[in-house]
Amino acid sequence: MTRILSTAAAASLLAGAAFAEPQPYDIDPAHSELVASWNHAGFSTTRAIVFDIQGDVMFDQEDPANSSVSIQIPTSAIVVTPEFTEHLMQSGDFFTDAQESMITFESTSIEVTGEDTAEITGDLTLNGITNEVVLDTTLTQQGTGPQGDPSTGFLATTTLDRTNFELGAFTPVIPAEVEVTISMETSPAS
């Protein structure tokens, strides 16, 4: 999930706004989501989705390394099947305080790796534990959105080891790796 939260920074970083210093961008909550997926003991792929992505994105076109992103997601916003929600949130096997906790990502550096790609490194806090993660980010589209407003879209991916966040119940039967994809749409703050 952490990588998903960094994607916003990369998109803003790669946007083509004509500014000489960092400018604020808003995350469009109606067109942004994070999807986490993992293998369920070889039988199926389980997915969780989050639509409630909040945060601050600052983009500096002249010096992209001077850009930054800060993302917050309430753990209670994680959507899974009803049967799994109770186990994930209330059993104690996974989140220690799911109803109250937040998932946060704070970028520490941004490295532009190509014309429309970047690696966003930052501190991901999940289940009360902080680890460094890298989001592989791609600028997917920049221009005028369907509503006539300037928009920048991006896609960020990462792989998390859930045991690093004390969410390792049932490993190794259920592998520790969780694939995270963040699709986000942003626009210059008004």
PDB file of C-alpha atoms in Angstrom:
ATOM      1  CA  MET A   1       0.000   0.000   0.000  1.00  0.00           C
ATOM      2  CA  THR A   2       2.912   2.198   0.715  1.00  0.00           C
ATOM      3  CA  ARG A   3       4.020   2.338  -2.847  1.00  0.00           C
ATOM      4  CA  ILE A   4       0.533   3.179  -3.768  1.00  0.00           C
ATOM      5  CA  LEU A   5       0.669   6.265  -1.567  1.00  0.00           C
ATOM      6  CA  SER A   6       4.017   7.449  -3.234  1.00  0.00           C
ATOM      7  CA  THR A   7       2.570   7.332  -6.703  1.00  0.00           C
ATOM      8  CA  ALA A   8       0.881  10.651  -6.171  1.00  0.00           C
ATOM      9  CA  ALA A   9       4.242  12.285  -5.712  1.00  0.00           C
ATOM     10  CA  ALA A  10       5.640  10.819  -8.903  1.00  0.00           C
ATOM     11  CA  ALA A  11       2.699  11.941 -10.973  1.00  0.00           C
ATOM     12  CA  SER A  12       3.001  15.444  -9.687  1.00  0.00           C
ATOM     13  CA  LEU A  13       6.746  15.298 -10.140  1.00  0.00           C
ATOM     14  CA  LEU A  14       6.399  14.394 -13.786  1.00  0.00           C
ATOM     15  CA  ALA A  15       3.622  16.865 -14.556  1.00  0.00           C
ATOM     16  CA  GLY A  16       4.382  19.597 -17.051  1.00  0.00           C
ATOM     17  CA  ALA A  17       3.294  22.664 -15.123  1.00  0.00           C
ATOM     18  CA  ALA A  18       5.360  25.763 -15.816  1.00  0.00           C
ATOM     19  CA  PHE A  19       6.436  26.725 -12.304  1.00  0.00           C
ATOM     20  CA  ALA A  20       9.884  27.524 -10.869  1.00  0.00           C
ATOM     21  CA  GLU A  21       9.159  26.204  -7.379  1.00  0.00           C
ATOM     22  CA  PRO A  22       7.023  23.451  -5.835  1.00  0.00           C
ATOM     23  CA  GLN A  23       3.317  23.921  -6.465  1.00  0.00           C
ATOM     24  CA  PRO A  24       0.468  22.158  -4.613  1.00  0.00           C
ATOM     25  CA  TYR A  25      -1.613  19.524  -6.405  1.00  0.00           C
ATOM     26  CA  ASP A  26      -4.930  18.049  -5.249  1.00  0.00           C
ATOM     27  CA  ILE A  27      -5.667  14.316  -5.340  1.00  0.00           C
ATOM     28  CA  ASP A  28      -8.962  13.594  -7.113  1.00  0.00           C
ATOM     29  CA  PRO A  29     -10.769  11.218  -4.712  1.00  0.00           C
ATOM     30  CA  ALA A  30     -13.275  10.136  -7.353  1.00  0.00           C
ATOM     31  CA  HIS A  31     -10.540   8.897  -9.706  1.00  0.00           C
ATOM     32  CA  SER A  32      -7.821   7.557  -7.408  1.00  0.00           C
ATOM     33  CA  GLU A  33      -7.476   4.129  -5.816  1.00  0.00           C
ATOM     34  CA  LEU A  34      -5.021   1.714  -4.286  1.00  0.00           C
ATOM     35  CA  VAL A  35      -5.260  -2.033  -4.922  1.00  0.00           C
ATOM     36  CA  ALA A  36      -3.321  -4.596  -2.891  1.00  0.00           C
ATOM     37  CA  SER A  37      -3.264  -8.240  -3.971  1.00  0.00           C
ATOM     38  CA  TRP A  38      -1.754 -11.426  -2.576  1.00  0.00           C
ATOM     39  CA  ASN A  39      -1.740 -15.154  -3.197  1.00  0.00           C
ATOM     40  CA  HIS A  40      -4.060 -17.170  -0.952  1.00  0.00           C
ATOM     41  CA  ALA A  41      -2.083 -20.395  -0.472  1.00  0.00           C
ATOM     42  CA  GLY A  42      -2.036 -21.037  -4.219  1.00  0.00           C
ATOM     43  CA  PHE A  43      -5.821 -21.333  -4.440  1.00  0.00           C
ATOM     44  CA  SER A  44      -6.755 -17.786  -5.414  1.00  0.00           C
ATOM     45  CA  THR A  45      -5.694 -14.168  -5.533  1.00  0.00           C
ATOM     46  CA  THR A  46      -7.209 -11.976  -2.833  1.00  0.00           C
ATOM     47  CA  ARG A  47      -7.547  -8.222  -3.344  1.00  0.00           C
ATOM     48  CA  ALA A  48      -8.177  -5.224  -1.139  1.00  0.00           C
ATOM     49  CA  ILE A  49      -9.021  -1.783  -2.466  1.00  0.00           C
ATOM     50  CA  VAL A  50      -8.858   1.704  -0.976  1.00  0.00           C
ATOM     51  CA  PHE A  51     -10.627   4.751  -2.417  1.00  0.00           C
ATOM     52  CA  ASP A  52     -10.073   7.158   0.507  1.00  0.00           C
ATOM     53  CA  ILE A  53      -6.607   8.495  -0.387  1.00  0.00           C
ATOM     54  CA  GLN A  54      -5.819  11.852   1.210  1.00  0.00           C
ATOM     55  CA  GLY A  55      -2.662  13.913   1.233  1.00  0.00           C
ATOM     56  CA  ASP A  56      -0.460  16.700  -0.041  1.00  0.00           C
ATOM     57  CA  VAL A  57       1.492  16.659  -3.297  1.00  0.00           C
ATOM     58  CA  MET A  58       4.044  19.361  -4.149  1.00  0.00           C
ATOM     59  CA  PHE A  59       5.580  19.409  -7.644  1.00  0.00           C
ATOM     60  CA  ASP A  60       8.624  21.391  -8.771  1.00  0.00           C
ATOM     61  CA  GLN A  61       8.976  21.205 -12.554  1.00  0.00           C
ATOM     62  CA  GLU A  62      12.379  22.916 -12.605  1.00  0.00           C
ATOM     63  CA  ASP A  63      13.839  20.639  -9.930  1.00  0.00           C
ATOM     64  CA  PRO A  64      11.764  17.442  -9.614  1.00  0.00           C
ATOM     65  CA  ALA A  65      13.958  16.219  -6.751  1.00  0.00           C
ATOM     66  CA  ASN A  66      12.546  19.180  -4.808  1.00  0.00           C
ATOM     67  CA  SER A  67       9.028  17.736  -5.101  1.00  0.00           C
ATOM     68  CA  SER A  68       7.346  15.845  -2.264  1.00  0.00           C
ATOM     69  CA  VAL A  69       4.312  13.781  -1.328  1.00  0.00           C
ATOM     70  CA  SER A  70       2.573  13.073   1.960  1.00  0.00           C
ATOM     71  CA  ILE A  71      -0.289  10.544   1.929  1.00  0.00           C
ATOM     72  CA  GLN A  72      -2.735   9.359   4.601  1.00  0.00           C
ATOM     73  CA  ILE A  73      -5.179   6.443   4.366  1.00  0.00           C
ATOM     74  CA  PRO A  74      -7.420   5.388   7.257  1.00  0.00           C
ATOM     75  CA  THR A  75      -7.070   1.628   7.801  1.00  0.00           C
ATOM     76  CA  SER A  76     -10.844   1.438   8.160  1.00  0.00           C
ATOM     77  CA  ALA A  77     -11.113   2.446   4.470  1.00  0.00           C
ATOM     78  CA  ILE A  78      -9.658  -0.886   3.283  1.00  0.00           C
ATOM     79  CA  VAL A  79     -12.384  -2.757   1.381  1.00  0.00           C
ATOM     80  CA  VAL A  80     -12.300  -6.574   1.174  1.00  0.00           C
ATOM     81  CA  THR A  81     -15.015  -9.238   1.065  1.00  0.00           C
ATOM     82  CA  PRO A  82     -17.409  -9.005   4.032  1.00  0.00           C
ATOM     83  CA  GLU A  83     -16.255 -12.388   5.380  1.00  0.00           C
ATOM     84  CA  PHE A  84     -12.605 -11.328   5.351  1.00  0.00           C
ATOM     85  CA  THR A  85     -13.189  -7.814   6.696  1.00  0.00           C
ATOM     86  CA  GLU A  86     -14.012  -9.070  10.185  1.00  0.00           C
ATOM     87  CA  HIS A  87     -10.966 -11.324  10.274  1.00  0.00           C
ATOM     88  CA  LEU A  88      -8.635  -8.637   8.887  1.00  0.00           C
ATOM     89  CA  MET A  89      -9.859  -5.861  11.137  1.00  0.00           C
ATOM     90  CA  GLN A  90     -10.973  -7.544  14.359  1.00  0.00           C
ATOM     91  CA  SER A  91      -9.258 -10.896  14.863  1.00  0.00           C
ATOM     92  CA  GLY A  92      -5.862  -9.628  16.024  1.00  0.00           C
ATOM     93  CA  ASP A  93      -4.146 -11.799  13.397  1.00  0.00           C
ATOM     94  CA  PHE A  94      -3.348  -8.745  11.299  1.00  0.00           C
ATOM     95  CA  PHE A  95      -3.956  -5.119  12.309  1.00  0.00           C
ATOM     96  CA  THR A  96      -3.515  -4.358  15.986  1.00  0.00           C
ATOM     97  CA  ASP A  97      -5.955  -1.426  16.021  1.00  0.00           C
ATOM     98  CA  ALA A  98      -7.563  -1.294  12.588  1.00  0.00           C
ATOM     99  CA  GLN A  99     -10.453   0.986  13.507  1.00  0.00           C
ATOM    100  CA  GLU A 100      -8.173   3.791  14.682  1.00  0.00           C
ATOM    101  CA  SER A 101      -4.932   3.486  12.715  1.00  0.00           C
ATOM    102  CA  MET A 102      -3.702   5.330   9.654  1.00  0.00           C
ATOM    103  CA  ILE A 103      -1.442   4.248   6.837  1.00  0.00           C
ATOM    104  CA  THR A 104       0.938   7.062   5.946  1.00  0.00           C
ATOM    105  CA  PHE A 105       3.622   7.664   3.366  1.00  0.00           C
ATOM    106  CA  GLU A 106       6.134  10.510   3.487  1.00  0.00           C
ATOM    107  CA  SER A 107       8.491  10.868   0.533  1.00  0.00           C
ATOM    108  CA  THR A 108      12.182  11.317   1.318  1.00  0.00           C
ATOM    109  CA  SER A 109      13.561  11.484  -2.243  1.00  0.00           C
ATOM    110  CA  ILE A 110      12.446  11.370  -5.855  1.00  0.00           C
ATOM    111  CA  GLU A 111      14.659  10.138  -8.680  1.00  0.00           C
ATOM    112  CA  VAL A 112      13.504  10.757 -12.237  1.00  0.00           C
ATOM    113  CA  THR A 113      14.444   7.641 -14.232  1.00  0.00           C
ATOM    114  CA  GLY A 114      13.052   8.475 -17.676  1.00  0.00           C
ATOM    115  CA  GLU A 115      10.877  10.839 -19.680  1.00  0.00           C
ATOM    116  CA  ASP A 116       7.729   9.709 -17.847  1.00  0.00           C
ATOM    117  CA  THR A 117       9.056   7.541 -14.986  1.00  0.00           C
ATOM    118  CA  ALA A 118      10.403   8.089 -11.487  1.00  0.00           C
ATOM    119  CA  GLU A 119      11.270   6.221  -8.316  1.00  0.00           C
ATOM    120  CA  ILE A 120       9.758   7.756  -5.204  1.00  0.00           C
ATOM    121  CA  THR A 121      11.427   6.670  -1.987  1.00  0.00           C
ATOM    122  CA  GLY A 122       9.726   7.298   1.325  1.00  0.00           C
ATOM    123  CA  ASP A 123       8.764   6.139   4.787  1.00  0.00           C
ATOM    124  CA  LEU A 124       5.659   3.946   4.891  1.00  0.00           C
ATOM    125  CA  THR A 125       3.967   3.541   8.256  1.00  0.00           C
ATOM    126  CA  LEU A 126       1.566   0.600   8.427  1.00  0.00           C
ATOM    127  CA  ASN A 127       0.288  -1.140  11.557  1.00  0.00           C
ATOM    128  CA  GLY A 128       2.335   1.323  13.625  1.00  0.00           C
ATOM    129  CA  ILE A 129       5.630   0.244  11.992  1.00  0.00           C
ATOM    130  CA  THR A 130       7.696   2.389   9.620  1.00  0.00           C
ATOM    131  CA  ASN A 131       9.817   1.015   6.759  1.00  0.00           C
ATOM    132  CA  GLU A 132      11.377   2.581   3.685  1.00  0.00           C
ATOM    133  CA  VAL A 133       9.671   1.728   0.393  1.00  0.00           C
ATOM    134  CA  VAL A 134      10.220   2.649  -3.260  1.00  0.00           C
ATOM    135  CA  LEU A 135       7.357   3.324  -5.648  1.00  0.00           C
ATOM    136  CA  ASP A 136       7.995   2.718  -9.339  1.00  0.00           C
ATOM    137  CA  THR A 137       5.930   5.471 -10.892  1.00  0.00           C
ATOM    138  CA  THR A 138       4.792   6.279 -14.430  1.00  0.00           C
ATOM    139  CA  LEU A 139       3.112   9.436 -15.667  1.00  0.00           C
ATOM    140  CA  THR A 140       0.180   8.014 -17.624  1.00  0.00           C
ATOM    141  CA  GLN A 141      -1.496  11.161 -18.986  1.00  0.00           C
ATOM    142  CA  GLN A 142      -1.316  14.920 -18.683  1.00  0.00           C
ATOM    143  CA  GLY A 143      -3.718  17.412 -20.221  1.00  0.00           C
ATOM    144  CA  THR A 144      -7.308  18.561 -20.016  1.00  0.00           C
ATOM    145  CA  GLY A 145      -9.557  16.104 -18.190  1.00  0.00           C
ATOM    146  CA  PRO A 146     -13.149  15.172 -19.132  1.00  0.00           C
ATOM    147  CA  GLN A 147     -14.506  18.017 -16.968  1.00  0.00           C
ATOM    148  CA  GLY A 148     -12.298  20.570 -18.741  1.00  0.00           C
ATOM    149  CA  ASP A 149      -9.790  20.947 -15.906  1.00  0.00           C
ATOM    150  CA  PRO A 150      -6.024  20.343 -16.140  1.00  0.00           C
ATOM    151  CA  SER A 151      -5.262  16.823 -14.912  1.00  0.00           C
ATOM    152  CA  THR A 152      -2.239  14.586 -14.399  1.00  0.00           C
ATOM    153  CA  GLY A 153      -2.592  10.823 -14.093  1.00  0.00           C
ATOM    154  CA  PHE A 154      -0.054   8.327 -12.851  1.00  0.00           C
ATOM    155  CA  LEU A 155       0.428   4.713 -11.911  1.00  0.00           C
ATOM    156  CA  ALA A 156       2.715   3.529  -9.109  1.00  0.00           C
ATOM    157  CA  THR A 157       3.614  -0.015  -8.088  1.00  0.00           C
ATOM    158  CA  THR A 158       5.579  -1.717  -5.352  1.00  0.00           C
ATOM    159  CA  THR A 159       5.868  -5.040  -3.572  1.00  0.00           C
ATOM    160  CA  LEU A 160       5.626  -5.111   0.211  1.00  0.00           C
ATOM    161  CA  ASP A 161       6.721  -7.842   2.603  1.00  0.00           C
ATOM    162  CA  ARG A 162       3.829  -7.887   5.078  1.00  0.00           C
ATOM    163  CA  THR A 163       6.002  -9.538   7.757  1.00  0.00           C
ATOM    164  CA  ASN A 164       8.003  -6.276   7.927  1.00  0.00           C
ATOM    165  CA  PHE A 165       4.857  -4.650   9.328  1.00  0.00           C
ATOM    166  CA  GLU A 166       3.924  -7.473  11.755  1.00  0.00           C
ATOM    167  CA  LEU A 167       1.098  -8.585   9.442  1.00  0.00           C
ATOM    168  CA  GLY A 168       2.587 -12.016   8.799  1.00  0.00           C
ATOM    169  CA  ALA A 169      -0.225 -14.290   9.953  1.00  0.00           C
ATOM    170  CA  PHE A 170      -0.250 -17.704   8.240  1.00  0.00           C
ATOM    171  CA  THR A 171       3.125 -17.298   6.501  1.00  0.00           C
ATOM    172  CA  PRO A 172       4.592 -19.131   4.683  1.00  0.00           C
ATOM    173  CA  VAL A 173       1.370 -20.931   3.658  1.00  0.00           C
ATOM    174  CA  ILE A 174       0.102 -17.523   2.543  1.00  0.00           C
ATOM    175  CA  PRO A 175       3.146 -15.784   1.005  1.00  0.00           C
ATOM    176  CA  ALA A 176       4.427 -12.583   2.597  1.00  0.00           C
ATOM    177  CA  GLU A 177       4.524 -10.586  -0.647  1.00  0.00           C
ATOM    178  CA  VAL A 178       1.744  -8.094  -1.321  1.00  0.00           C
ATOM    179  CA  GLU A 179       1.582  -6.372  -4.712  1.00  0.00           C
ATOM    180  CA  VAL A 180       0.431  -2.760  -4.494  1.00  0.00           C
ATOM    181  CA  THR A 181      -0.813  -0.640  -7.396  1.00  0.00           C
ATOM    182  CA  ILE A 182      -1.841   2.981  -7.073  1.00  0.00           C
ATOM    183  CA  SER A 183      -3.753   4.745  -9.826  1.00  0.00           C
ATOM    184  CA  MET A 184      -4.125   8.436  -9.140  1.00  0.00           C
ATOM    185  CA  GLU A 185      -5.422  11.557 -10.794  1.00  0.00           C
ATOM    186  CA  THR A 186      -4.262  14.974  -9.606  1.00  0.00           C
ATOM    187  CA  SER A 187      -4.761  18.587 -10.616  1.00  0.00           C
ATOM    188  CA  PRO A 188      -3.160  21.903  -9.656  1.00  0.00           C
ATOM    189  CA  ALA A 189      -4.659  23.172  -6.394  1.00  0.00           C
ATOM    190  CA  SER A 190      -7.103  26.007  -6.924  1.00  0.00           C
TER     191      SER A 190
END
